[in-house]
Tab-separated table of C-alpha atoms in Angstrom:
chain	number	residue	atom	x	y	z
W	899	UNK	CA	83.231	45.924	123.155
W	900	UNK	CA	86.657	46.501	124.876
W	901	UNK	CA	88.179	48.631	122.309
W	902	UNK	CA	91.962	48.657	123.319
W	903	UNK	CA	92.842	47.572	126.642
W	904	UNK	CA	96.456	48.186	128.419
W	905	UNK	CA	97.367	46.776	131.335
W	906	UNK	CA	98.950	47.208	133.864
W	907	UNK	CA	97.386	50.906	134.561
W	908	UNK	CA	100.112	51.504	137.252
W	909	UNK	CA	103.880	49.981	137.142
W	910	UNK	CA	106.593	50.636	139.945
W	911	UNK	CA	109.728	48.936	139.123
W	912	UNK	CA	113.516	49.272	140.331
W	913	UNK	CA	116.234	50.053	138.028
W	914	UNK	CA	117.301	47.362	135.917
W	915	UNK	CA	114.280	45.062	136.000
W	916	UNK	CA	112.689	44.288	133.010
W	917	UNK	CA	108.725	43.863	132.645
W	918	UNK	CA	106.118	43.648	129.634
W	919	UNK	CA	102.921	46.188	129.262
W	920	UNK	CA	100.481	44.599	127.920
W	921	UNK	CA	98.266	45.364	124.539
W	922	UNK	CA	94.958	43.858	123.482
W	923	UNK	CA	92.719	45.024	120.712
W	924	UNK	CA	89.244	43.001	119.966
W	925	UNK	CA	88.448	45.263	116.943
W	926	UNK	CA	90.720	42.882	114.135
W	927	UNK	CA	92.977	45.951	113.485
W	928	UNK	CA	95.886	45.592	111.357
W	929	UNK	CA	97.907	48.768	112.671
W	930	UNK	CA	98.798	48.792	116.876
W	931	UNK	CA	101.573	51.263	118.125
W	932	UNK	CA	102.859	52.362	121.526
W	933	UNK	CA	103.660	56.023	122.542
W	934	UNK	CA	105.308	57.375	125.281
W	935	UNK	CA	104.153	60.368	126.885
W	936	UNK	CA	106.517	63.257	128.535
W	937	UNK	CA	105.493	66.253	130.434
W	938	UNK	CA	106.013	68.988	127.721
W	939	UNK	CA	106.649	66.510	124.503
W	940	UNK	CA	103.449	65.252	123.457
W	941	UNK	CA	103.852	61.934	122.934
W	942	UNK	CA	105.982	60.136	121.076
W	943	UNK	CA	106.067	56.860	119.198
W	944	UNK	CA	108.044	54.334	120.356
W	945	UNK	CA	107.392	51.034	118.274
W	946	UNK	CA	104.464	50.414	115.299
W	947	UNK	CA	103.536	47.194	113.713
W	948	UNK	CA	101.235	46.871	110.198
W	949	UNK	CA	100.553	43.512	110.849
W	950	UNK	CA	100.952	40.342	112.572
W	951	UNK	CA	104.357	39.734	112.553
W	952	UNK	CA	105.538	42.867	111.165
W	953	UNK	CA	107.348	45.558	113.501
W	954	UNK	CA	109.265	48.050	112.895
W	955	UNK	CA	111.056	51.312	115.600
W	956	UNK	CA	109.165	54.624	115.756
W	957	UNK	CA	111.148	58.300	116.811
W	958	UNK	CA	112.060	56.327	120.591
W	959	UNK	CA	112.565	53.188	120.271
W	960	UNK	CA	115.907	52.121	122.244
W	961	UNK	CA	115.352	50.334	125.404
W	962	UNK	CA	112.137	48.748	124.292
W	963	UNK	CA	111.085	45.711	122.011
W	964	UNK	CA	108.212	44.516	120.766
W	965	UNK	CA	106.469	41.999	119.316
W	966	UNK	CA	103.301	40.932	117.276
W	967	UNK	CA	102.405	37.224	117.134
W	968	UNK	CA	99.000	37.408	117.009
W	969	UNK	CA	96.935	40.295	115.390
W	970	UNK	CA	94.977	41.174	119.229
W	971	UNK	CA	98.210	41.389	121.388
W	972	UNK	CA	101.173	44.086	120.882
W	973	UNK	CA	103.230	43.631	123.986
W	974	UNK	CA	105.885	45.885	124.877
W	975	UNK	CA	109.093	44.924	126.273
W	976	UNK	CA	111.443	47.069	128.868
W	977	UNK	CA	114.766	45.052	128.879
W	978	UNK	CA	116.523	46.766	131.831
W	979	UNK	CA	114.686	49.539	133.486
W	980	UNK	CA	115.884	52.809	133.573
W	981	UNK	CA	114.748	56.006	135.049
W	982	UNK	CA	114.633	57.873	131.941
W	983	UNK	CA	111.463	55.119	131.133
W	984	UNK	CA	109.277	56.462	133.569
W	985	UNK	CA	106.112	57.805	131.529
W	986	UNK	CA	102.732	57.467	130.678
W	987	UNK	CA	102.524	54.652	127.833
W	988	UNK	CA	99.722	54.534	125.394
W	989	UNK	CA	99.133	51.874	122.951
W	990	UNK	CA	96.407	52.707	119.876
W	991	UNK	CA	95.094	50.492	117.054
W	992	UNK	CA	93.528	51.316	113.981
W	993	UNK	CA	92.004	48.793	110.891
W	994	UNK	CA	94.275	49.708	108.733
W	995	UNK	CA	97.214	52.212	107.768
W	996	UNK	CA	94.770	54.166	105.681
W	997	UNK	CA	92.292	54.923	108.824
W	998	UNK	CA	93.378	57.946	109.702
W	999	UNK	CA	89.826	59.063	111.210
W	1000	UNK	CA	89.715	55.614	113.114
W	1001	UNK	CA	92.569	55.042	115.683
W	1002	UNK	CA	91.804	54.023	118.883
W	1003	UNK	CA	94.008	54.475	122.548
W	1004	UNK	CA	93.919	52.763	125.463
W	1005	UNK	CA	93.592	54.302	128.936
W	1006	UNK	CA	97.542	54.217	129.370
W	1007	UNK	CA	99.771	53.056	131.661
W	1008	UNK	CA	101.689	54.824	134.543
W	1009	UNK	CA	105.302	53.323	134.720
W	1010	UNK	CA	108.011	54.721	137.438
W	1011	UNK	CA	111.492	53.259	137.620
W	1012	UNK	CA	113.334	54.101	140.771
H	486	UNK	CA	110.964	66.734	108.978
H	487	UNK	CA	107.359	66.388	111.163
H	488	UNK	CA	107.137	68.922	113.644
H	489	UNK	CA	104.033	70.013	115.550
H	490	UNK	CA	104.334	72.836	118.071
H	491	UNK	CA	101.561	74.514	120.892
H	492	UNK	CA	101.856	76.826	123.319
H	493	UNK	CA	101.748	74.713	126.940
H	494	UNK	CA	99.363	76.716	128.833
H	495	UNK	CA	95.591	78.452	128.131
H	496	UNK	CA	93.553	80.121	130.902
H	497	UNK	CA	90.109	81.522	130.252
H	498	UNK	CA	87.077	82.272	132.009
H	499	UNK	CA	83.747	79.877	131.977
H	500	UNK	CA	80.869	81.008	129.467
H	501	UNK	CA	84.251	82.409	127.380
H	502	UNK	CA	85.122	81.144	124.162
H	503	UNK	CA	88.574	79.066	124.021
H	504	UNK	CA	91.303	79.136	121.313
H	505	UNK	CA	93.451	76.651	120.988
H	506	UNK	CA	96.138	76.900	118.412
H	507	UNK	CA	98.684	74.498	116.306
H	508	UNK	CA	101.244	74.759	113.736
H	509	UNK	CA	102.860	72.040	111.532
H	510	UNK	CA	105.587	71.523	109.461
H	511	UNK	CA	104.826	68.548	107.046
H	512	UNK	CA	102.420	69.857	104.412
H	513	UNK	CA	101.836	66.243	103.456
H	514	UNK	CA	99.507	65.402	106.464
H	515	UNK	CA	96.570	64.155	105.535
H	516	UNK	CA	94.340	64.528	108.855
H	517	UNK	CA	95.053	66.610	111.219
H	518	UNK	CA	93.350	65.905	115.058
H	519	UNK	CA	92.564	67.344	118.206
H	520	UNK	CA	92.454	64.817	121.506
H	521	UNK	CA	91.683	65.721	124.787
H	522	UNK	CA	93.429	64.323	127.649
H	523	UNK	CA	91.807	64.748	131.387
H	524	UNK	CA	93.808	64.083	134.480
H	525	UNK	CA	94.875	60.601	135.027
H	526	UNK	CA	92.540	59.300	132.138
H	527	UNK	CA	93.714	58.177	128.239
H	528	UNK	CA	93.342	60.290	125.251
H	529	UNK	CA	89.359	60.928	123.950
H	530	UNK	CA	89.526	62.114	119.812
H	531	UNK	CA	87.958	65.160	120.180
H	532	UNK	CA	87.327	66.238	116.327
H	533	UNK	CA	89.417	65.576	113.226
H	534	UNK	CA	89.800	67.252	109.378
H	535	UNK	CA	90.918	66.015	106.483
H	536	UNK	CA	93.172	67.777	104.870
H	537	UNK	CA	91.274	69.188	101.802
H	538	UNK	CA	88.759	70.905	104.473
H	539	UNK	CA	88.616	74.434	105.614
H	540	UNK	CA	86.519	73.910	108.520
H	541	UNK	CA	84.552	71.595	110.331
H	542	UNK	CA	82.132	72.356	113.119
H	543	UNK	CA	80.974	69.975	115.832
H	544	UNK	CA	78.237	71.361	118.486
H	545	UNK	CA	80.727	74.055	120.477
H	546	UNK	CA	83.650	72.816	118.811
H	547	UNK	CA	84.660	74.714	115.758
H	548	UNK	CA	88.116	73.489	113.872
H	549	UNK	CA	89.721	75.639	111.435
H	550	UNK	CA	92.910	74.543	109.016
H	551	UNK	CA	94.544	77.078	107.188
H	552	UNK	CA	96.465	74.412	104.877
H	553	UNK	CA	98.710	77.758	103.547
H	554	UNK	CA	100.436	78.429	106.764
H	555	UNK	CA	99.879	75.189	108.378
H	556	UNK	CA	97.811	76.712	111.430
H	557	UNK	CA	95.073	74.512	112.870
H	558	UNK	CA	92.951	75.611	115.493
H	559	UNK	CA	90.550	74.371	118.134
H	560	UNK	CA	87.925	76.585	118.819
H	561	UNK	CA	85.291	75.336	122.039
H	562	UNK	CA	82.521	77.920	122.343
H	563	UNK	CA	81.274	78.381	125.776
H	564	UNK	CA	83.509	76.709	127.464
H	565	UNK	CA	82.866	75.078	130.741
H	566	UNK	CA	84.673	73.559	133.500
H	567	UNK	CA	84.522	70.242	132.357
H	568	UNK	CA	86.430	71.534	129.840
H	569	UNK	CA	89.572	71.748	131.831
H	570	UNK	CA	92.156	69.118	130.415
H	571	UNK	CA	95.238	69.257	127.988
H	572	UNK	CA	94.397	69.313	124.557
H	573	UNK	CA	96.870	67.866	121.730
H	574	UNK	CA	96.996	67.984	118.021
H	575	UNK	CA	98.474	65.452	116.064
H	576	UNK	CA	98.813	65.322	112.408
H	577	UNK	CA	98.870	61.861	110.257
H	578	UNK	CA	100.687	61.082	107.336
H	579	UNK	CA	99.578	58.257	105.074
H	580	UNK	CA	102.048	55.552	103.675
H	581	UNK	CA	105.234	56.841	105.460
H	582	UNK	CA	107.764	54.000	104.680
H	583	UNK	CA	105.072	51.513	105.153
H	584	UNK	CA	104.220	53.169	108.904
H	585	UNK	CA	100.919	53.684	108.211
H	586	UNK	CA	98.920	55.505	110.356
H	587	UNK	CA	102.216	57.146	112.071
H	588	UNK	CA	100.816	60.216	113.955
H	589	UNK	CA	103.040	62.864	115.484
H	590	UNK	CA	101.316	64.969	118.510
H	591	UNK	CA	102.320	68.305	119.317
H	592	UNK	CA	103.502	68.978	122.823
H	593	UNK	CA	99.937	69.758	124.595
H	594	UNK	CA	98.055	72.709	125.443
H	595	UNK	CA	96.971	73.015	129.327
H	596	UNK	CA	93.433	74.467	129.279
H	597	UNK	CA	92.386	76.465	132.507
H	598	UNK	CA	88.935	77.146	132.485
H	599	UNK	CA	88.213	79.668	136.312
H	600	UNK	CA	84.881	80.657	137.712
């Protein structure tokens, strides 16, 4: 039972590269998202999807895009790295958009852009 | 608007109790959490309330939700070291444009917990 897994855990990249963070749920959940945590913000949400093939922006969404082909994976894409995208990302899932007691994070990932 | 504030830092002593505090603005949330977040590591749900509940108590964790002022609380009774993490609250609000399940966290609290 993986739950939600995120990979990679740690990310160094140079400004202007682009790279995907991976998202994987094995629980059949309708609802993934990805958040991006700040030092003193909490975290904020950065793209959603309800459903395979359904996505739509969250509060921070510029400089990222997603995508949702299958209902398991939820990758997220940085076009062109910036140093303003370094953060912890977190990606959650939950069954459906009325589980509010059921959603479920990954371990995060640790992206720097120098 | 959804906005969900904490104070950033809490220091308390070990066998103490520990109050952790929230506020909210969106008096349509319909659960309200509390996640815990150790160094390094993801985010662990702690505890969560519905909306329509005063109070819910889990072993040494005791959340209160005063619905009135929007004020939610973490309470954690005893608290040890292992303790020692950041704690956020988030509030969800069903059926928001079709986001579903589209929490908003508050900033973190930074719980201390000395010999």
């Amino acid at each position: 039972n993986a739950g939600v897994t995120q990979t990679p855990k740690f990310q160094v990249l140079k400004t202007g590269q682009s790279m995907t963070l991976q998202c994987a749920q094995d629980m059949n959940h309708e609802y993934m998202s990805w958040y991006r945590q700040d030092p003193g913000m909490g975290l904020r949400l950065i793209h959603y999807s309800v459903g395979a093939g359904i996505t739509d922006q969250g509060e921070v969404p510029n400089g990222y895009n997603v995508s949702r082909s299958t209902t398991e994976d939820f990758p997220l894409r940085l076009l062109s790295a910036a140093p303003s995208q370094t953060s912890v990302y977190f990606c959650a899932s939950s069954y459906s958009k009325d589980s509010g007691n059921t959603i479920y994070f990954g371990e995060g990932s640790w992206l720097t852009v120098v | 608007g959804e906005d969900v504030e904490q104070s950033l830092f809490l220091s308390v002593r070990e066998g103490d109790s520990s109050v952790i505090n929230c506020t909210y603005t969106d008096s349509s949330s319909t659960y309200l959490y509390w996640y815990k977040q150790e160094p390094g590591a993801g985010l662990q749900l702690l505890t969560y309330i519905f909306s329509n509940m005063d109070m819910k108590q889990d072993q040494r964790l005791t959340v209160l939700l005063n619905k009135k002022d929007k004020h939610l609380s973490l309470r954690i009774a005893d608290t040890q070291t292992g303790d020692s993490a950041i704690y956020f609250c988030a509030e969800s609000i069903l059926g928001v444009t079709g986001g579903g399940n589209k929490l908003t966290f508050g900033t973190g609290t930074q719980l201390k917990v000395e010999l």
